[in-house]
CSV table of C-alpha atoms in Angstrom, one decimal:
chain,number,residue,atom,x,y,z
R,287,UNK,CA,84.6,100.2,-137.2
R,288,UNK,CA,83.0,98.5,-140.1
R,289,UNK,CA,80.8,95.6,-138.9
R,290,UNK,CA,80.5,94.3,-142.5
R,291,UNK,CA,84.2,93.3,-142.5
R,292,UNK,CA,84.0,91.1,-139.4
R,293,UNK,CA,81.8,88.5,-137.8
R,294,UNK,CA,80.3,89.0,-134.3
R,295,UNK,CA,82.4,87.7,-131.4
R,296,UNK,CA,79.2,87.3,-129.4
R,297,UNK,CA,75.7,86.7,-130.7
R,298,UNK,CA,72.8,87.0,-128.3
R,299,UNK,CA,69.5,85.7,-129.5
R,300,UNK,CA,66.2,85.6,-127.6
R,301,UNK,CA,67.9,85.8,-124.2
R,302,UNK,CA,65.1,85.4,-121.6
R,303,UNK,CA,65.9,85.3,-117.8
R,304,UNK,CA,63.3,84.7,-115.1
R,305,UNK,CA,63.4,84.7,-111.3
R,306,UNK,CA,61.5,82.7,-108.7
R,307,UNK,CA,60.0,85.1,-106.1
R,308,UNK,CA,57.5,85.0,-103.3
R,309,UNK,CA,55.0,86.5,-105.8
R,310,UNK,CA,55.7,83.9,-108.4
R,311,UNK,CA,58.0,83.7,-111.5
R,312,UNK,CA,58.9,87.1,-113.0
R,313,UNK,CA,60.6,87.8,-116.3
R,314,UNK,CA,63.5,90.2,-115.8
R,315,UNK,CA,65.1,90.0,-119.3
R,316,UNK,CA,62.6,89.3,-122.1
R,317,UNK,CA,63.7,88.1,-125.6
R,318,UNK,CA,66.8,90.2,-125.8
R,319,UNK,CA,68.9,89.9,-129.0
R,320,UNK,CA,72.1,91.8,-130.1
R,321,UNK,CA,75.6,91.2,-131.5
R,322,UNK,CA,79.0,92.3,-130.3
R,323,UNK,CA,81.8,92.8,-132.7
R,324,UNK,CA,85.6,92.5,-132.1
R,325,UNK,CA,87.2,95.8,-131.1
R,326,UNK,CA,84.0,97.7,-130.6
R,327,UNK,CA,82.4,99.3,-127.5
R,328,UNK,CA,78.6,98.7,-127.2
R,329,UNK,CA,76.6,100.5,-124.6
R,330,UNK,CA,73.6,99.1,-122.8
R,331,UNK,CA,71.6,101.9,-121.3
R,332,UNK,CA,68.3,102.5,-119.4
R,333,UNK,CA,67.0,103.4,-116.0
R,334,UNK,CA,67.6,101.2,-112.9
R,335,UNK,CA,65.5,98.0,-113.1
R,336,UNK,CA,65.4,97.9,-116.9
R,337,UNK,CA,67.4,94.6,-117.1
R,338,UNK,CA,70.9,95.8,-118.0
R,339,UNK,CA,72.8,94.0,-115.2
R,340,UNK,CA,70.7,90.9,-115.4
R,341,UNK,CA,71.5,90.7,-119.1
R,342,UNK,CA,75.3,90.9,-118.4
R,343,UNK,CA,75.1,88.4,-115.6
R,344,UNK,CA,73.0,86.0,-117.7
R,345,UNK,CA,75.8,86.1,-120.4
R,346,UNK,CA,78.4,85.4,-117.7
R,347,UNK,CA,76.1,82.9,-115.9
R,348,UNK,CA,76.7,84.6,-112.6
R,349,UNK,CA,73.1,84.6,-111.4
R,350,UNK,CA,72.1,82.4,-108.4
R,351,UNK,CA,71.0,79.1,-109.8
R,352,UNK,CA,68.5,78.5,-106.9
R,353,UNK,CA,66.1,81.3,-108.0
R,354,UNK,CA,67.1,82.2,-111.6
R,355,UNK,CA,66.0,80.5,-114.8
R,356,UNK,CA,67.5,81.1,-118.3
R,357,UNK,CA,65.0,79.9,-120.8
R,358,UNK,CA,66.4,76.9,-122.8
R,359,UNK,CA,65.6,78.6,-126.0
R,360,UNK,CA,68.1,81.4,-125.2
R,361,UNK,CA,71.2,81.5,-127.2
R,362,UNK,CA,74.4,83.3,-126.2
R,363,UNK,CA,76.9,82.1,-128.9
R,364,UNK,CA,80.6,82.6,-128.3
R,365,UNK,CA,83.1,80.7,-130.5
R,366,UNK,CA,80.6,78.0,-131.2
R,367,UNK,CA,79.6,77.6,-127.6
R,368,UNK,CA,76.1,78.5,-126.3
R,369,UNK,CA,77.0,80.1,-123.0
R,370,UNK,CA,73.3,80.0,-122.0
R,371,UNK,CA,73.3,76.2,-121.8
R,372,UNK,CA,77.0,75.4,-121.3
R,373,UNK,CA,77.9,73.3,-118.2
R,374,UNK,CA,79.7,74.9,-115.3
R,375,UNK,CA,83.1,73.4,-116.2
R,376,UNK,CA,82.9,75.1,-119.6
R,377,UNK,CA,81.9,78.4,-118.1
R,378,UNK,CA,84.8,78.3,-115.7
R,379,UNK,CA,87.2,78.0,-118.7
R,380,UNK,CA,85.5,80.9,-120.5
R,381,UNK,CA,84.7,83.1,-117.6
R,382,UNK,CA,87.6,85.4,-116.6
R,383,UNK,CA,89.7,84.2,-119.5
R,384,UNK,CA,87.9,84.8,-122.8
R,385,UNK,CA,85.0,86.8,-121.4
R,386,UNK,CA,85.7,88.9,-118.3
R,387,UNK,CA,83.7,91.3,-116.2
R,388,UNK,CA,84.3,94.4,-114.2
R,389,UNK,CA,81.7,94.7,-111.4
R,390,UNK,CA,80.0,97.9,-110.2
R,391,UNK,CA,81.6,98.3,-106.8
R,392,UNK,CA,85.3,97.3,-106.6
R,393,UNK,CA,85.4,97.4,-102.8
R,394,UNK,CA,82.9,94.5,-102.6
R,395,UNK,CA,84.3,92.7,-105.6
R,396,UNK,CA,87.8,92.5,-104.3
R,397,UNK,CA,88.5,90.2,-101.4
R,398,UNK,CA,89.5,92.3,-98.4
R,399,UNK,CA,91.7,89.6,-96.8
R,400,UNK,CA,94.0,89.0,-99.8
R,401,UNK,CA,96.6,91.2,-101.3
R,402,UNK,CA,96.1,92.8,-104.8
R,403,UNK,CA,98.9,90.5,-106.1
R,404,UNK,CA,97.3,87.4,-104.7
R,405,UNK,CA,94.0,88.2,-106.5
R,406,UNK,CA,95.7,88.9,-109.8
R,407,UNK,CA,97.8,85.8,-109.4
R,408,UNK,CA,94.7,83.6,-108.9
R,409,UNK,CA,93.3,84.5,-112.4
R,410,UNK,CA,96.6,83.9,-114.0
R,411,UNK,CA,97.1,80.6,-112.1
R,412,UNK,CA,93.8,79.2,-113.3
R,413,UNK,CA,93.9,80.3,-116.9
R,414,UNK,CA,97.5,80.3,-117.9
R,415,UNK,CA,100.5,78.0,-117.7
R,416,UNK,CA,102.9,80.7,-116.3
R,417,UNK,CA,105.1,79.7,-113.4
R,418,UNK,CA,105.1,81.7,-110.1
R,419,UNK,CA,107.8,84.2,-111.2
R,420,UNK,CA,106.1,84.7,-114.5
R,421,UNK,CA,102.7,85.3,-112.9
R,422,UNK,CA,104.2,87.9,-110.6
R,423,UNK,CA,105.9,89.7,-113.5
R,424,UNK,CA,102.7,89.6,-115.5
R,425,UNK,CA,100.6,90.9,-112.6
R,426,UNK,CA,103.0,93.8,-112.0
R,427,UNK,CA,103.0,94.5,-115.7
R,428,UNK,CA,99.1,94.6,-115.7
R,429,UNK,CA,99.1,97.1,-112.8
R,430,UNK,CA,101.6,99.2,-114.7
R,431,UNK,CA,99.4,98.9,-117.8
R,432,UNK,CA,96.4,100.3,-116.0
R,433,UNK,CA,98.6,103.2,-114.8
R,434,UNK,CA,98.8,102.4,-111.1
R,435,UNK,CA,101.8,104.1,-109.6
R,436,UNK,CA,104.6,102.0,-108.0
R,437,UNK,CA,103.0,98.7,-109.1
R,438,UNK,CA,105.6,96.6,-107.3
R,439,UNK,CA,104.5,98.1,-103.9
R,440,UNK,CA,100.7,98.0,-104.7
R,441,UNK,CA,101.1,94.3,-105.6
R,442,UNK,CA,101.8,93.6,-101.9
R,443,UNK,CA,99.0,95.8,-100.5
R,444,UNK,CA,95.3,95.1,-99.6
R,445,UNK,CA,92.2,96.7,-101.2
R,446,UNK,CA,91.5,99.0,-98.2
R,447,UNK,CA,95.0,100.6,-98.8
R,448,UNK,CA,94.0,101.8,-102.3
R,449,UNK,CA,91.7,104.7,-103.3
R,450,UNK,CA,88.4,104.0,-105.1
R,451,UNK,CA,89.9,104.9,-108.5
R,452,UNK,CA,92.9,102.6,-107.9
R,453,UNK,CA,90.6,99.7,-106.8
R,454,UNK,CA,88.7,100.1,-110.0
R,455,UNK,CA,91.9,100.0,-112.0
R,456,UNK,CA,92.8,96.8,-110.2
R,457,UNK,CA,89.5,95.3,-111.2
R,458,UNK,CA,90.3,96.3,-114.8
R,459,UNK,CA,93.8,94.7,-114.5
R,460,UNK,CA,92.3,91.5,-113.2
R,461,UNK,CA,89.7,91.4,-115.9
R,462,UNK,CA,92.3,92.1,-118.6
R,463,UNK,CA,95.2,90.0,-117.4
R,464,UNK,CA,94.3,87.0,-119.6
R,465,UNK,CA,93.6,89.3,-122.6
R,466,UNK,CA,89.9,88.4,-123.0
R,467,UNK,CA,88.0,88.7,-126.2
R,468,UNK,CA,85.1,90.5,-124.5
R,469,UNK,CA,85.1,92.8,-121.4
R,470,UNK,CA,81.8,93.4,-119.7
R,471,UNK,CA,81.9,96.6,-117.6
R,472,UNK,CA,78.9,97.1,-115.3
R,473,UNK,CA,78.7,100.8,-114.3
R,474,UNK,CA,82.5,100.9,-114.0
R,475,UNK,CA,82.6,104.6,-113.1
R,476,UNK,CA,79.5,105.0,-110.9
R,477,UNK,CA,81.4,105.5,-107.5
R,478,UNK,CA,84.2,107.6,-109.0
R,479,UNK,CA,84.7,111.4,-109.1
R,480,UNK,CA,84.6,113.1,-112.5
R,481,UNK,CA,88.4,113.2,-112.9
R,482,UNK,CA,89.0,109.6,-112.1
R,483,UNK,CA,86.0,108.6,-114.2
R,484,UNK,CA,87.5,110.3,-117.2
R,485,UNK,CA,90.9,108.5,-116.6
R,486,UNK,CA,89.2,105.1,-116.3
R,487,UNK,CA,87.2,105.6,-119.5
R,488,UNK,CA,90.3,106.7,-121.4
R,489,UNK,CA,92.2,103.7,-120.0
R,490,UNK,CA,89.5,101.3,-121.2
R,491,UNK,CA,89.4,102.9,-124.6
R,492,UNK,CA,93.2,102.7,-124.9
R,493,UNK,CA,93.3,99.0,-123.8
R,494,UNK,CA,90.5,98.2,-126.3
R,495,UNK,CA,92.7,99.6,-129.1
R,496,UNK,CA,95.8,97.8,-127.9
R,497,UNK,CA,94.2,94.4,-127.4
R,498,UNK,CA,91.2,94.6,-129.9
R,499,UNK,CA,89.0,93.7,-127.0
R,500,UNK,CA,85.2,94.1,-127.4
R,501,UNK,CA,83.6,96.0,-124.6
R,502,UNK,CA,80.0,95.8,-123.3
R,503,UNK,CA,79.5,98.9,-121.2
R,504,UNK,CA,76.5,98.8,-118.9
R,505,UNK,CA,75.5,102.3,-117.7
R,506,UNK,CA,72.8,104.8,-117.1
R,507,UNK,CA,75.1,107.7,-118.0
R,508,UNK,CA,74.5,108.9,-121.5
R,509,UNK,CA,77.5,111.2,-121.3
R,510,UNK,CA,79.7,108.2,-120.9
R,511,UNK,CA,78.0,106.5,-123.8
R,512,UNK,CA,78.6,109.5,-126.1
R,513,UNK,CA,82.2,109.5,-125.1
R,514,UNK,CA,83.3,105.9,-125.6
R,515,UNK,CA,80.6,103.8,-127.4
R,516,UNK,CA,80.3,102.8,-131.0
R,517,UNK,CA,76.7,101.4,-130.8
R,518,UNK,CA,74.0,101.7,-128.2
R,519,UNK,CA,71.2,99.4,-127.0
R,520,UNK,CA,68.4,101.0,-125.1
R,521,UNK,CA,66.5,98.8,-122.7
R,522,UNK,CA,63.2,99.4,-120.9
R,523,UNK,CA,61.3,97.0,-118.6
R,524,UNK,CA,63.4,94.0,-119.6
R,525,UNK,CA,63.2,94.5,-123.4
R,526,UNK,CA,65.4,96.1,-126.0
R,527,UNK,CA,63.5,99.1,-127.4
R,528,UNK,CA,66.0,100.7,-129.7
R,529,UNK,CA,69.5,100.0,-131.1
R,530,UNK,CA,71.6,102.4,-133.2
R,531,UNK,CA,75.1,103.7,-133.9
R,532,UNK,CA,75.9,106.2,-131.1
R,533,UNK,CA,76.0,109.3,-133.3
R,534,UNK,CA,72.7,108.5,-135.0
R,535,UNK,CA,71.0,107.7,-131.6
R,536,UNK,CA,72.0,111.2,-130.3
R,537,UNK,CA,71.0,113.0,-133.5
R,538,UNK,CA,67.8,111.0,-134.3
R,539,UNK,CA,66.4,109.0,-131.4
R,540,UNK,CA,63.4,107.1,-132.8
R,541,UNK,CA,61.8,105.8,-129.6
R,542,UNK,CA,60.0,108.3,-127.3
R,543,UNK,CA,61.8,106.8,-124.3
R,544,UNK,CA,65.2,107.3,-125.9
R,545,UNK,CA,64.2,110.9,-126.8
R,546,UNK,CA,63.1,111.5,-123.2
R,547,UNK,CA,66.4,110.1,-121.8
R,548,UNK,CA,68.4,112.4,-124.0
R,549,UNK,CA,66.3,115.4,-123.0
R,550,UNK,CA,66.7,114.6,-119.3
R,551,UNK,CA,70.5,115.2,-119.5
R,552,UNK,CA,71.2,118.3,-117.5
R,553,UNK,CA,72.4,121.2,-119.7
R,554,UNK,CA,73.5,124.7,-118.7
R,555,UNK,CA,70.6,127.1,-119.0
R,556,UNK,CA,68.1,124.3,-119.9
R,557,UNK,CA,65.0,124.5,-117.7
R,558,UNK,CA,61.3,123.7,-118.2
R,559,UNK,CA,58.7,126.5,-117.8
R,560,UNK,CA,58.4,125.9,-114.1
R,561,UNK,CA,62.2,126.2,-113.7
R,562,UNK,CA,62.8,122.5,-113.0
R,563,UNK,CA,65.2,120.3,-114.9
R,564,UNK,CA,63.5,118.1,-117.5
R,565,UNK,CA,62.5,114.6,-116.3
R,566,UNK,CA,60.5,111.6,-117.5
R,567,UNK,CA,57.2,111.4,-115.6
R,568,UNK,CA,56.2,108.3,-113.8
R,569,UNK,CA,58.3,105.2,-113.2
R,570,UNK,CA,59.3,101.9,-114.9
R,571,UNK,CA,56.3,99.6,-114.6
R,572,UNK,CA,56.5,96.6,-112.2
R,573,UNK,CA,57.5,93.4,-113.9
R,574,UNK,CA,54.6,91.8,-112.1
R,575,UNK,CA,52.1,94.3,-113.6
R,576,UNK,CA,53.3,95.0,-117.2
R,577,UNK,CA,50.7,96.7,-119.4
R,578,UNK,CA,49.1,94.7,-122.3
R,579,UNK,CA,50.5,97.0,-125.1
R,580,UNK,CA,53.7,99.1,-125.1
R,581,UNK,CA,55.5,99.0,-121.8
R,582,UNK,CA,56.3,102.7,-122.1
R,583,UNK,CA,52.7,103.8,-122.8
R,584,UNK,CA,51.9,105.3,-119.3
R,585,UNK,CA,54.8,107.7,-119.6
R,586,UNK,CA,54.6,108.5,-123.3
R,587,UNK,CA,53.2,111.8,-124.6
R,588,UNK,CA,52.4,110.3,-128.0
R,589,UNK,CA,50.4,107.3,-126.9
R,590,UNK,CA,47.6,106.2,-129.2
R,591,UNK,CA,45.1,103.4,-128.8
R,592,UNK,CA,47.2,101.0,-130.7
R,593,UNK,CA,49.9,101.5,-128.1
R,594,UNK,CA,47.5,100.4,-125.4
R,595,UNK,CA,46.2,97.4,-127.3
R,596,UNK,CA,49.2,95.9,-129.0
R,597,UNK,CA,52.8,95.5,-127.9
R,598,UNK,CA,55.1,96.7,-130.7
R,599,UNK,CA,57.7,94.4,-132.2
R,600,UNK,CA,61.4,95.3,-132.5
R,601,UNK,CA,61.7,96.0,-136.2
R,602,UNK,CA,64.3,97.7,-138.4
R,603,UNK,CA,63.8,101.4,-139.0
R,604,UNK,CA,65.7,103.2,-141.8
R,605,UNK,CA,68.3,100.4,-142.0
R,606,UNK,CA,68.8,96.9,-140.5
R,607,UNK,CA,71.2,98.1,-137.8
R,608,UNK,CA,68.6,100.6,-136.5
R,609,UNK,CA,65.7,98.5,-135.0
R,610,UNK,CA,63.1,100.3,-132.8
R,611,UNK,CA,60.2,98.9,-130.7
R,612,UNK,CA,57.5,101.5,-131.4
R,613,UNK,CA,54.3,101.7,-133.5
R,614,UNK,CA,55.1,105.4,-134.3
R,615,UNK,CA,58.9,106.0,-134.4
R,616,UNK,CA,59.9,109.6,-134.2
R,617,UNK,CA,60.8,110.8,-137.7
R,618,UNK,CA,61.1,114.4,-136.9
R,619,UNK,CA,62.5,116.5,-134.1
R,620,UNK,CA,60.0,116.5,-131.2
R,621,UNK,CA,60.1,118.4,-128.0
R,622,UNK,CA,58.8,115.9,-125.4
R,623,UNK,CA,58.2,118.6,-122.8
R,624,UNK,CA,55.7,120.4,-125.1
R,625,UNK,CA,54.8,117.8,-127.7
R,626,UNK,CA,55.7,120.4,-130.4
R,627,UNK,CA,57.5,119.3,-133.6
R,628,UNK,CA,60.1,121.2,-135.4
């Protein structure tokens, strides 16, 4: 997909989300900026706690208002509307209709006391002008579109009567029933076995092609990213640290953290000297105790004094669509387990 031929459907600029806690206010998402284009799949990756899900829920305004704060300077521009500051009535019009979300665990996202048909019908009732018979026909059509067998029967059933894979397909059907411009998928295949995972990913890719829906895929699985994404955003400790087209990211990661993530992917026959699978030492720093300089410094084999003293800016590297937050981007192939270059 050529981004130069289209304008972004979503523009995120300086998104900053904070939480009130017993220990004070903490910044979970810090000055995050990126674009999403029509018909593309963009992956947001990183370890648990890096800010992926908070970013998506900030865009959807699904965080609890009582203890969350989206900074007023944040901009999430969608069709001329700043979703970061829009009132709740505007968000109800947008949410589920033009911007939809698939949540991580379908069993807790679906209401166990209502049938599948009722839950599909609710989205259509609120966002469309279809009558009762038309809504039922549309709901059954959506179940068929996501390849649920015998959709007329499943329409009448409850979530507990469906397998995990089917429940996830129902979540996709609900999200897509109003043909949204953007679909946000938060770890949509985490609880599924490998076969069902592949089917769900293929289904999402097929629906994207049919409806030209932009997809934001939040995941920690780089194998999934390689399979379905066009571009990748890598997050660490609440910040974007690298962004690149997917093929370029896998071939030439520029941030040491990205490189380490890629080298941590299990591969047949790949072991370190002690026989263990490659890992990234240490853990993501506490958001209450972030280091002064680079947030990855304590885990980086290439740390220099500048990394300790000064936090790097997110600046373009090689070309504008390839920003990286590192004082010393990796310009050559580096083995992070030994530090050797090649």
